[in-house]
């Protein structure tokens, strides 16, 4: 009988152990549950919190600033990087003197925060539109209102008054009265003041503080640091171009039209004649004016005739052939592909220096 009790007790012991009689096993099972719960939370929380990012409102569009021509745009665009969208109105490589705006162009200007223009009737086809928009409250900044201007009468300092007196030509004197054919005062409303300021980096540097202040006022931003950086860059560019032009023993220029006076003033050159005797490419030269130009070119010993955008190719070629010098094209109104304002001015200087070397 006692032998039968032992197996029964053994079975009872096993049943007790299986039912949790071991005090150390319970905590292991209890601790496992929170780990599983934490894992579940970790996988579900990111899914719940990520949802709002998909419904965030898009960033507000940048205000629009319209710039009339490409060379000016090459200076304004970096100045407003990240601050405003800059739209250049006149396509790069198109003559600004001959540009006429479309209805879409006028709409862009009227909806812009500000229009930056050259002034002095460079953009002849835009003058009436700019005046009207300004009257309607659209801010218009004209570069030539903030630059020390070249007047054609100032060329009397070079003592070419008798042979090819640009001062008298454009002042409509007695010797070469172009009042009827090329009256700049009446035709284009800029008199003898030259609008081609962009060929001198320091002219752009001169107007930048006023431009930065006006843009800052209109856009509600501080552009002081950007303006200071750009001015320093333009001053460095001026020194670089000065070094290029220092290699030219005598910088005597005949150009397509009267577009290089600022460059000439800055870098010690002299413009002795132009194929089109006008500040605008819209004018035409008479047979007498072309004959006079050929005589001046021979007398002064020019080494090249420079042509440019808007100059009649056949007329320029004829003058160069009759004078016996090469015809060299200058990119006076075109920003090089992939380049900026600095590359534009460097290219202008290199082309002149190489032709006159």
XYZ file of C-alpha atoms in Angstrom:
357
model
C 0.000 0.000 0.000
C 2.782 2.501 0.743
C 4.332 1.878 -2.662
C 1.112 3.070 -4.310
C 1.133 6.413 -2.453
C 4.550 7.535 -3.810
C 3.559 7.681 -7.485
C 0.435 9.636 -6.534
C 2.457 12.206 -4.580
C 4.910 12.554 -7.489
C 2.102 13.242 -9.929
C 0.633 15.809 -7.549
C 4.027 17.577 -7.347
C 4.258 17.760 -11.101
C 0.751 19.227 -11.338
C 1.592 21.870 -8.728
C 4.758 22.887 -10.652
C 2.805 23.108 -13.899
C 0.191 25.382 -12.305
C 2.773 28.043 -11.303
C 4.212 26.714 -8.161
C 7.673 28.115 -9.254
C 7.882 31.727 -7.914
C 10.617 32.788 -10.467
C 8.710 31.921 -13.672
C 5.856 34.452 -13.277
C 7.937 37.655 -13.586
C 9.411 36.504 -16.963
C 5.940 36.091 -18.433
C 4.748 39.389 -16.925
C 7.766 41.372 -18.280
C 7.304 40.087 -21.852
C 3.908 41.754 -22.296
C 5.114 45.382 -22.067
C 7.851 44.687 -24.636
C 5.258 43.496 -27.119
C 3.041 46.532 -26.399
C 5.951 48.981 -26.847
C 6.797 47.404 -30.173
C 3.224 47.853 -31.334
C 3.244 51.530 -30.296
C 6.559 52.128 -32.021
C 5.222 50.832 -35.324
C 1.921 52.672 -35.226
C 2.874 56.128 -33.877
C 5.013 57.275 -36.898
C 2.212 56.363 -39.281
C -0.211 58.523 -37.303
C 2.118 61.558 -36.914
C 3.351 61.555 -40.582
C -0.101 62.238 -41.999
C -0.193 66.062 -41.375
C 2.929 66.661 -43.536
C 1.046 65.592 -46.643
C -1.545 68.320 -46.143
C 0.863 71.260 -45.546
C 0.000 74.397 -47.558
C 2.353 75.159 -50.517
C 4.806 78.027 -50.133
C 3.544 81.398 -51.339
C 4.897 82.420 -54.787
C 7.704 84.966 -54.837
C 6.824 88.501 -55.941
C 7.573 89.322 -59.585
C 10.130 91.927 -60.663
C 10.280 92.698 -64.396
C 13.582 93.850 -65.918
C 13.511 95.231 -69.435
C 16.702 93.862 -71.060
C 19.090 90.961 -70.602
C 22.324 92.738 -69.574
C 20.533 94.607 -66.800
C 18.762 91.396 -65.826
C 22.149 89.697 -65.420
C 22.883 92.102 -62.542
C 19.426 92.213 -60.966
C 18.763 88.446 -60.913
C 21.628 87.530 -58.521
C 20.694 90.486 -56.317
C 17.166 89.083 -55.826
C 18.049 85.389 -55.602
C 15.492 83.742 -53.310
C 13.719 87.073 -52.747
C 11.783 87.636 -55.975
C 11.174 86.060 -59.364
C 12.915 88.085 -62.068
C 11.456 88.179 -65.580
C 13.550 89.685 -68.386
C 11.196 91.215 -70.925
C 13.354 91.743 -74.041
C 14.822 88.406 -75.205
C 18.594 88.121 -75.026
C 19.996 89.032 -78.433
C 17.087 91.233 -79.515
C 17.730 94.907 -80.139
C 16.187 96.847 -77.197
C 15.788 99.884 -79.459
C 13.460 97.901 -81.744
C 11.473 95.860 -79.199
C 7.681 96.188 -79.041
C 5.840 94.596 -76.091
C 3.045 92.061 -76.508
C -0.182 92.096 -74.499
C 1.337 89.363 -72.324
C 4.399 91.537 -71.672
C 2.226 94.454 -70.614
C 0.233 92.152 -68.325
C 3.439 90.919 -66.673
C 4.588 94.474 -66.026
C 1.215 95.591 -64.692
C 1.089 92.676 -62.216
C 4.707 93.040 -61.074
C 5.939 94.414 -57.773
C 8.327 96.675 -59.697
C 9.733 97.256 -63.193
C 13.462 97.958 -63.605
C 14.191 99.799 -66.860
C 17.196 101.500 -68.415
C 15.592 104.820 -69.245
C 16.615 107.563 -71.693
C 14.425 105.878 -74.318
C 16.697 102.868 -74.763
C 13.541 100.754 -74.697
C 11.838 102.963 -77.276
C 8.818 100.697 -77.736
C 8.187 100.533 -73.984
C 8.278 104.222 -73.129
C 4.543 104.884 -73.388
C 3.665 101.680 -71.518
C 6.111 102.433 -68.708
C 4.776 105.959 -68.302
C 1.191 104.695 -68.193
C 1.926 101.922 -65.688
C 3.833 104.309 -63.472
C 0.843 106.618 -63.532
C -1.328 103.687 -62.442
C 0.890 103.039 -59.422
C 3.343 100.385 -60.652
C 6.823 101.304 -59.320
C 9.290 101.915 -62.172
C 13.021 102.302 -61.492
C 15.077 103.851 -64.312
C 18.798 103.127 -64.078
C 19.871 106.261 -65.932
C 18.262 108.448 -63.269
C 20.995 107.272 -60.880
C 24.147 107.294 -63.046
C 26.612 110.005 -64.045
C 25.673 110.312 -67.697
C 27.844 110.750 -70.760
C 26.735 113.553 -73.038
C 27.838 113.462 -76.646
C 28.954 117.064 -76.474
C 31.642 115.938 -74.004
C 33.510 114.348 -76.902
C 34.723 117.818 -77.861
C 37.466 117.180 -75.276
C 39.107 114.848 -77.792
C 39.371 117.694 -80.327
C 37.606 116.057 -83.190
C 35.366 119.073 -83.557
C 36.470 120.037 -87.069
C 36.707 116.647 -88.749
C 33.937 114.640 -87.096
C 32.332 116.795 -84.470
C 29.832 114.578 -82.661
C 29.081 117.427 -80.339
C 27.901 119.606 -83.217
C 26.203 116.664 -84.966
C 23.998 115.925 -82.033
C 23.682 119.534 -80.969
C 22.497 120.206 -84.535
C 25.098 122.818 -85.318
C 25.690 124.511 -88.658
C 28.338 122.173 -90.122
C 26.527 118.841 -89.806
C 22.940 119.631 -88.975
C 21.150 116.317 -88.507
C 18.161 117.964 -86.939
C 15.739 116.768 -89.618
C 17.001 113.219 -90.121
C 18.369 112.228 -86.713
C 16.911 114.607 -84.181
C 17.519 112.590 -81.002
C 15.809 115.156 -78.857
C 12.532 114.993 -80.777
C 12.629 111.379 -82.012
C 13.699 109.513 -78.904
C 13.427 112.037 -76.088
C 16.962 111.564 -74.766
C 18.746 114.520 -76.350
C 22.515 114.129 -76.196
C 22.529 111.950 -73.061
C 23.801 108.434 -73.759
C 21.642 105.556 -72.438
C 24.225 102.760 -72.941
C 25.418 102.749 -69.323
C 25.889 98.968 -69.002
C 29.221 98.939 -70.865
C 30.837 100.456 -67.742
C 30.750 98.230 -64.621
C 31.238 101.219 -62.328
C 28.170 102.921 -63.805
C 26.113 99.934 -62.676
C 27.894 100.039 -59.314
C 26.913 103.696 -58.994
C 23.190 103.021 -59.372
C 23.008 99.831 -57.268
C 22.532 101.429 -53.815
C 19.485 103.349 -55.076
C 18.135 100.237 -56.814
C 18.653 98.092 -53.709
C 16.930 100.650 -51.503
C 13.913 100.914 -53.807
C 13.588 97.151 -54.245
C 13.948 96.672 -50.503
C 11.194 99.190 -49.870
C 8.833 97.584 -52.391
C 9.560 93.974 -51.413
C 9.886 94.552 -47.668
C 13.421 93.122 -47.433
C 16.888 94.382 -46.568
C 19.169 94.092 -49.609
C 22.045 96.048 -48.100
C 24.416 93.089 -47.834
C 23.611 91.812 -51.338
C 24.132 95.284 -52.789
C 27.494 95.689 -51.030
C 28.677 92.318 -52.346
C 27.582 93.136 -55.898
C 29.262 96.546 -55.822
C 32.521 94.929 -54.652
C 32.252 92.379 -57.480
C 31.743 95.146 -60.047
C 34.742 97.073 -58.728
C 36.880 93.934 -59.039
C 35.555 93.424 -62.575
C 36.483 97.002 -63.466
C 40.065 96.377 -62.344
C 40.196 93.187 -64.410
C 38.881 94.893 -67.546
C 41.265 97.791 -66.984
C 44.162 95.346 -67.045
C 42.912 93.843 -70.316
C 42.592 97.249 -71.965
C 46.000 98.381 -70.689
C 47.521 96.070 -73.290
C 46.039 98.160 -76.127
C 48.565 100.779 -77.287
C 45.930 103.083 -78.794
C 42.212 102.450 -78.363
C 40.544 104.259 -81.270
C 37.066 102.980 -82.090
C 34.585 103.108 -84.935
C 31.414 101.394 -83.715
C 28.098 100.270 -85.167
C 26.091 103.026 -83.481
C 26.890 105.338 -80.601
C 26.847 102.672 -77.881
C 30.405 102.509 -76.524
C 30.958 105.917 -74.947
C 30.783 104.659 -71.328
C 33.283 101.903 -72.033
C 35.514 104.379 -73.864
C 35.398 106.913 -71.030
C 36.236 104.301 -68.415
C 39.084 102.522 -70.222
C 40.876 105.289 -72.107
C 39.390 104.731 -75.565
C 38.105 107.259 -78.089
C 35.093 106.757 -80.346
C 35.942 108.699 -83.507
C 32.956 107.614 -85.596
C 29.904 105.391 -85.893
C 28.335 103.562 -88.838
C 24.920 104.793 -87.672
C 25.453 108.363 -86.402
C 22.892 108.000 -83.637
C 22.249 106.735 -80.132
C 19.561 104.496 -81.636
C 19.828 101.714 -84.196
C 16.563 102.982 -85.653
C 18.379 105.799 -87.475
C 20.111 105.602 -90.856
C 23.316 107.098 -92.181
C 23.291 109.275 -95.275
C 25.797 108.888 -98.093
C 27.552 112.054 -96.928
C 27.847 110.779 -93.351
C 29.324 107.477 -94.535
C 31.841 109.304 -96.714
C 32.834 111.421 -93.723
C 33.168 108.299 -91.577
C 35.499 106.635 -94.084
C 37.688 109.740 -94.166
C 37.875 109.931 -90.364
C 38.690 106.210 -90.117
C 41.576 106.574 -92.597
C 42.855 109.771 -90.972
C 42.900 108.360 -87.457
C 44.346 105.008 -88.564
C 41.723 102.760 -87.005
C 42.623 99.073 -87.045
C 39.069 97.729 -87.245
C 35.478 98.710 -87.825
C 33.303 97.348 -85.037
C 29.750 96.272 -85.785
C 27.050 95.164 -83.362
C 23.413 94.252 -82.918
C 21.212 96.531 -85.011
C 23.949 97.706 -87.412
C 23.154 97.049 -91.105
C 25.654 94.356 -92.083
C 26.083 95.436 -95.698
C 26.790 99.044 -94.739
C 29.351 98.054 -92.083
C 31.050 95.655 -94.495
C 31.242 98.341 -97.160
C 32.871 100.819 -94.779
C 35.416 98.230 -93.585
C 36.268 97.198 -97.146
C 36.759 100.775 -98.325
C 38.905 101.658 -95.311
C 40.866 98.418 -95.711
C 40.470 97.068 -92.165
C 38.681 94.007 -90.733
C 35.072 94.083 -89.577
C 34.763 92.852 -85.978
C 31.436 92.101 -84.293
C 30.974 93.185 -80.680
C 28.347 91.722 -78.345
C 27.303 95.062 -76.924
C 23.737 93.980 -76.081
C 23.988 90.199 -75.606
C 24.804 88.196 -72.466
C 26.832 85.085 -73.432
C 25.112 81.716 -73.069
C 25.717 80.355 -69.587
C 27.482 83.556 -68.540
C 26.595 86.602 -66.514
C 27.361 90.301 -66.526
C 31.042 89.813 -65.689
C 31.556 87.491 -68.646
C 29.701 89.949 -70.871
C 32.071 92.820 -70.020
C 35.185 90.609 -70.162
C 34.168 89.385 -73.622
C 33.638 92.946 -74.819
C 37.095 93.970 -73.587
C 38.847 90.905 -75.021
C 37.271 91.355 -78.458
C 38.345 95.006 -78.611
C 41.851 94.338 -77.261
C 42.460 91.480 -79.712
C 41.258 93.522 -82.683
C 43.424 96.512 -81.786
C 46.532 94.636 -80.636
